[in-house]
């Protein structure tokens, strides 16, 4: 297993070297979107309209936010269960998303969609949201403010630690793991 420091948005050649089990420290831009935002973005795409940000090469973080304390950039920002986005993920990958960050296993058709679209699924450690928040240096709401905690956010991060769960060659860390790492 290797350790990489990478900048999002990603290029295909950046992701081609990653293998399930590798550690990736992400810097750059990542977008936060959960169920309601995914539903709205997919409806937008299906209506031949543009989503609220350019999806090409981008990373989406399935983040469960908490309120921001005065003087902080963001509250605790740990991952939420990824399988809730499974019905939306193939369309998002087909339209340019190259990485998603969450926790837990994905369905077989979503695993295939990552491979087919040259994308990767990364896991952030559940229960470490306060630690992840230390890697966020900017946070702004960019779309769907009416969704409250499910609005789309743009985070700028420095060295956010993740682990490759699904690589774009078909590798699956959950299947390889000697113990069940499927955290829900």
Short mmCIF file of C-alpha atoms in Angstrom, two decimals, residues 31-96:
data_model
loop_
_atom_site.label_atom_id
_atom_site.label_comp_id
_atom_site.label_asym_id
_atom_site.label_seq_id
_atom_site.Cartn_x
_atom_site.Cartn_y
_atom_site.Cartn_z
CA UNK A 31 -17.80 19.50 -2.91
CA UNK A 32 -20.16 18.37 -0.19
CA UNK A 33 -23.45 16.86 -1.38
CA UNK A 34 -25.83 14.37 0.18
CA UNK A 35 -29.15 12.72 -0.71
CA UNK A 36 -31.34 15.75 -1.47
CA UNK A 37 -28.60 17.57 -3.39
CA UNK A 38 -27.82 14.45 -5.43
CA UNK A 39 -31.48 14.00 -6.27
CA UNK A 40 -31.73 17.60 -7.46
CA UNK A 41 -28.48 17.46 -9.46
CA UNK A 42 -29.56 14.23 -11.18
CA UNK A 43 -32.94 15.76 -12.05
CA UNK A 44 -31.08 18.74 -13.51
CA UNK A 45 -28.82 16.50 -15.60
CA UNK A 46 -31.78 14.39 -16.76
CA UNK A 47 -33.50 17.62 -17.88
CA UNK A 48 -30.44 18.45 -20.02
CA UNK A 49 -29.60 21.39 -17.77
CA UNK A 50 -26.23 22.20 -16.20
CA UNK A 51 -25.61 21.19 -12.58
CA UNK A 52 -24.60 23.97 -10.15
CA UNK A 53 -20.86 23.28 -10.61
CA UNK A 54 -18.67 21.75 -13.29
CA UNK A 55 -18.49 18.04 -12.42
CA UNK A 56 -15.40 17.27 -14.54
CA UNK A 57 -12.66 15.73 -12.39
CA UNK A 58 -14.35 16.78 -9.17
CA UNK A 59 -14.62 15.09 -5.78
CA UNK A 60 -17.84 14.85 -3.79
CA UNK A 61 -17.75 14.29 -0.04
CA UNK A 62 -20.80 12.69 1.58
CA UNK A 63 -20.41 14.72 4.75
CA UNK A 64 -22.59 14.91 7.82
CA UNK A 65 -22.12 18.51 8.99
CA UNK A 66 -22.57 19.88 12.48
CA UNK A 67 -23.08 23.52 13.41
CA UNK A 68 -20.02 25.75 13.16
CA UNK A 69 -18.86 27.25 16.43
CA UNK A 70 -18.01 30.96 16.44
CA UNK A 71 -14.51 31.58 15.15
CA UNK A 72 -14.31 28.22 13.30
CA UNK A 73 -14.48 27.62 9.55
CA UNK A 74 -16.65 24.51 9.84
CA UNK A 75 -18.07 22.24 12.51
CA UNK A 76 -17.25 18.57 12.84
CA UNK A 77 -17.43 17.15 9.31
CA UNK A 78 -17.28 13.38 9.28
CA UNK A 79 -18.46 11.09 6.49
CA UNK A 80 -22.00 9.82 6.18
CA UNK A 81 -23.14 6.45 4.83
CA UNK A 82 -22.40 6.30 1.12
CA UNK A 83 -24.93 3.65 0.11
CA UNK A 84 -27.70 6.26 0.44
CA UNK A 85 -26.28 7.88 -2.73
CA UNK A 86 -26.01 4.62 -4.70
CA UNK A 87 -29.06 5.35 -6.87
CA UNK A 88 -27.47 8.65 -7.99
CA UNK A 89 -23.78 7.73 -8.18
CA UNK A 90 -23.61 6.10 -11.65
CA UNK A 91 -25.11 9.20 -13.32
CA UNK A 92 -22.78 11.50 -11.39
CA UNK A 93 -19.75 9.43 -12.45
CA UNK A 94 -20.93 9.33 -16.08
CA UNK A 95 -21.04 13.14 -15.99
CA UNK A 96 -17.50 13.66 -14.77
#
